[in-house]
XYZ file of N, CA and C in Angstrom:
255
model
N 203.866 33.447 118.708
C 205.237 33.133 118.361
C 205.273 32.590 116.946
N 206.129 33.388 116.237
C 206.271 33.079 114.789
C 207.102 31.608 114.759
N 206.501 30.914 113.332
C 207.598 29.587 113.454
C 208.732 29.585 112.515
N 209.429 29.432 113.033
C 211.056 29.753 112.172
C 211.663 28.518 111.267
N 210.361 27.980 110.702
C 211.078 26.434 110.049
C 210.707 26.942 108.538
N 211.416 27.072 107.696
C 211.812 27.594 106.482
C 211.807 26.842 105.558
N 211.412 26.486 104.401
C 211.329 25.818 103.505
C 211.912 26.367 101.763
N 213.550 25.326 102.085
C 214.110 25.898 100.644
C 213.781 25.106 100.043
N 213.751 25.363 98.448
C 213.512 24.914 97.229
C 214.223 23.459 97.293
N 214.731 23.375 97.560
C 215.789 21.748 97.567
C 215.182 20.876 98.649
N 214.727 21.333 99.588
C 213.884 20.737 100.831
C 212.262 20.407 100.160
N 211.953 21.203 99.666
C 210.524 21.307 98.613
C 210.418 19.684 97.579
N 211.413 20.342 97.035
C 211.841 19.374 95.881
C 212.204 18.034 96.507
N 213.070 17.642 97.522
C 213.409 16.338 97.709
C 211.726 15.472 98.435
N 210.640 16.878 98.897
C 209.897 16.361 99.889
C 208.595 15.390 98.621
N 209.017 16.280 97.482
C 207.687 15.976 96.435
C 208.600 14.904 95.608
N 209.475 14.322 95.858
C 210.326 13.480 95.128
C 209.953 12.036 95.827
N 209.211 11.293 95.103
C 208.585 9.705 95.444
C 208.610 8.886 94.096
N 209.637 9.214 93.366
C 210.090 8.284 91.914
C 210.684 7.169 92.647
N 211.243 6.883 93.630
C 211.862 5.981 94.432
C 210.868 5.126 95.258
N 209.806 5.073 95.376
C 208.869 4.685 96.071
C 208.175 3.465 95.286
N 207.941 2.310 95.876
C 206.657 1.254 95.621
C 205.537 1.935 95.529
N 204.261 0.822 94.730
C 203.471 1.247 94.407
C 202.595 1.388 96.122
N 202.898 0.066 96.415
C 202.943 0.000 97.986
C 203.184 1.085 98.861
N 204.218 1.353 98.909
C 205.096 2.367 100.046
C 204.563 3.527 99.781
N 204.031 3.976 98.525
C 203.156 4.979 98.026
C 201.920 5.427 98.546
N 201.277 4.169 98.433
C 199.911 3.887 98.557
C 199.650 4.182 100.393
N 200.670 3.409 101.019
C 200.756 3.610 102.327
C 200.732 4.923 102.926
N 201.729 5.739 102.100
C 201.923 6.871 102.778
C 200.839 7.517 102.636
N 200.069 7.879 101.636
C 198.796 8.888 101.013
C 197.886 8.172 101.672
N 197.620 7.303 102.486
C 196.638 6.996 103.535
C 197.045 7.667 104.757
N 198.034 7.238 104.940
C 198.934 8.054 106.507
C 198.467 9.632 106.442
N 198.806 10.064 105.014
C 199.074 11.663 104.564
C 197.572 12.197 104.926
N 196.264 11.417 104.299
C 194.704 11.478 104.311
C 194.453 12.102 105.679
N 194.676 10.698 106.379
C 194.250 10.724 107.405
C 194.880 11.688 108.512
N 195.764 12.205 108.525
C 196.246 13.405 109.150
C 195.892 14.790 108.769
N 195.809 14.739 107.384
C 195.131 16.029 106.740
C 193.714 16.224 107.416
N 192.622 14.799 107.686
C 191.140 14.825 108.173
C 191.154 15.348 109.544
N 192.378 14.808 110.123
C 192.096 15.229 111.648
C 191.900 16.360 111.649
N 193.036 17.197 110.864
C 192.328 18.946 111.074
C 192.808 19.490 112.244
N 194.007 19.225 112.355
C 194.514 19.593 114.291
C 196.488 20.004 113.518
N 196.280 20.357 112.298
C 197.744 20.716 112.152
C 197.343 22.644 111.359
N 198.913 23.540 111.622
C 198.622 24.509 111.169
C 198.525 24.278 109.462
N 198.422 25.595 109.459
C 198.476 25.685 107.917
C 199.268 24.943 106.828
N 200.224 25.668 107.356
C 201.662 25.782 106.710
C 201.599 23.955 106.447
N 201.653 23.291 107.249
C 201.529 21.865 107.207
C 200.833 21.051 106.502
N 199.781 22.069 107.364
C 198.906 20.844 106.602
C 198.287 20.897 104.361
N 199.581 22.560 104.089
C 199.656 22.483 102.720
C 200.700 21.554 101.956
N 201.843 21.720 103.033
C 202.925 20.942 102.717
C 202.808 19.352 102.737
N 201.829 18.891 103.075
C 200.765 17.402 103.416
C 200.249 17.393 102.131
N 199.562 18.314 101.455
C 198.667 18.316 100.689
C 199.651 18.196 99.173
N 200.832 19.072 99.111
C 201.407 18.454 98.256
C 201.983 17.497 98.173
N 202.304 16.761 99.412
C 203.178 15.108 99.403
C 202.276 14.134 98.894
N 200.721 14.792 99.404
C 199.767 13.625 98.996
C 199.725 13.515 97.154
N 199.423 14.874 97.104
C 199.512 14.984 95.430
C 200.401 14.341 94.658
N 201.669 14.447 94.971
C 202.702 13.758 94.313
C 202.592 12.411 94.330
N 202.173 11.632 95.547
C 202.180 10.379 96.050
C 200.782 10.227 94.823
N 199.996 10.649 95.270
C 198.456 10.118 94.053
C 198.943 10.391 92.909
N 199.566 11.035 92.131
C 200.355 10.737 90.759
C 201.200 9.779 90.703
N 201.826 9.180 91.530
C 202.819 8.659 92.044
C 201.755 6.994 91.758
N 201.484 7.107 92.566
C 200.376 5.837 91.972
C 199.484 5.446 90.809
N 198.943 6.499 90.975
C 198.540 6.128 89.603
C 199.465 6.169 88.263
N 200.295 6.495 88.782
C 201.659 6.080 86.947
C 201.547 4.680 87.214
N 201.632 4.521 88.687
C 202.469 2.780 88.432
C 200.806 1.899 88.022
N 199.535 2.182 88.291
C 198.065 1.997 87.806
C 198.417 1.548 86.368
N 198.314 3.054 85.759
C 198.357 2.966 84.445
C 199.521 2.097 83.659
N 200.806 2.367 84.033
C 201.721 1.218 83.616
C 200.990 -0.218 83.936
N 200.557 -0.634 85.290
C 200.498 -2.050 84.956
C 199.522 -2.266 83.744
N 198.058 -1.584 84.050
C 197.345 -1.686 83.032
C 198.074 -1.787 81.885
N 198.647 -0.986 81.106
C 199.349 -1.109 79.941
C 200.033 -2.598 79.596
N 200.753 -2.689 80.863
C 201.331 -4.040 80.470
C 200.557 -5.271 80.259
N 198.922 -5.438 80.780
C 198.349 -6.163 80.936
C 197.532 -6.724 79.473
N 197.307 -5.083 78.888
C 196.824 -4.993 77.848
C 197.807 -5.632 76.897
N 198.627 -5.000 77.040
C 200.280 -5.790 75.574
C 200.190 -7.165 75.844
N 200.267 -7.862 77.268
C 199.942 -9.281 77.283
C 199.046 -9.631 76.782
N 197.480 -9.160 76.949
C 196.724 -9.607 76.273
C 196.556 -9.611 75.141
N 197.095 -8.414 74.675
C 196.961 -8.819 72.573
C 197.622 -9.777 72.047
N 199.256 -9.625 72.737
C 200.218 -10.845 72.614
C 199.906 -12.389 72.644
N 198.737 -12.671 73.510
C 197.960 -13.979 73.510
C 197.575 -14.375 72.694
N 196.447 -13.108 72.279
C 195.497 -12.682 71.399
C 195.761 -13.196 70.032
N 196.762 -11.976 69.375
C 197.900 -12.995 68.230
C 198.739 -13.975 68.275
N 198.817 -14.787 69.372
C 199.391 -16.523 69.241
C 198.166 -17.435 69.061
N 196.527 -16.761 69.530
C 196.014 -17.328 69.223
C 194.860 -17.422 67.729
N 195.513 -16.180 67.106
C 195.312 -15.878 66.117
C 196.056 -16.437 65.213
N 197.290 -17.127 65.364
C 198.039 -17.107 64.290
C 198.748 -18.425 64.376
C-alpha cells in the first residue's frame, strides 16, 4: 500500500524553518531527531525528512555557537582596551 502523505514546498519550508527556536529547544530537538534516526525502524521517506530537520537544527545551533563566541570575544577585547588604556 502506497502512502498518500505528500509533501508541498510550503510544508518543506515551514518544516526546515527553526529561526524561531532557542539554542536550547534546538539542541533538544536534534537529540530527539538523532535518536530516532538510530533506531532505524522508520521508512524512508521519513527518516530523510528527519535528516533534513536535523540539518537545519545543527546549523541552527551552531549560528547561535558562533554568535555567542563572537560576543565573548568583543567582550574580551573591550576589557582588554579598558585595561590598556
Amino acid at each position: 500500500m502506497a502512502d498518500k502523505t505528500t509533501t508541498t514546498p510550503e510544508a518543506a519550508a515551514e518544516h526546515l524553518e527553526v529561526s524561531g527556536l532557542s539554542y536550547e529547544q534546538a539542541r533538544e530537538e536534534l537529540v530527539s531527531t538523532v535518536r530516532s534516526l538510530e533506531a532505524g525502524n522508520l521508512p524512508l521517506e521519513e527518516s530523510l525528512r528527519l535528516w533534513e530537520r536535523g540539518e537545519a537544527l545543527a546549523d541552527h545551533c551552531q549560528a547561535w555557537l558562533d554568535g555567542a563566541r563572537k560576543k565573548l570575544e568583543q567582550a574580551q577585547a573591550a576589557r582588554e582596551e579598558k585595561t590598556e588604556g
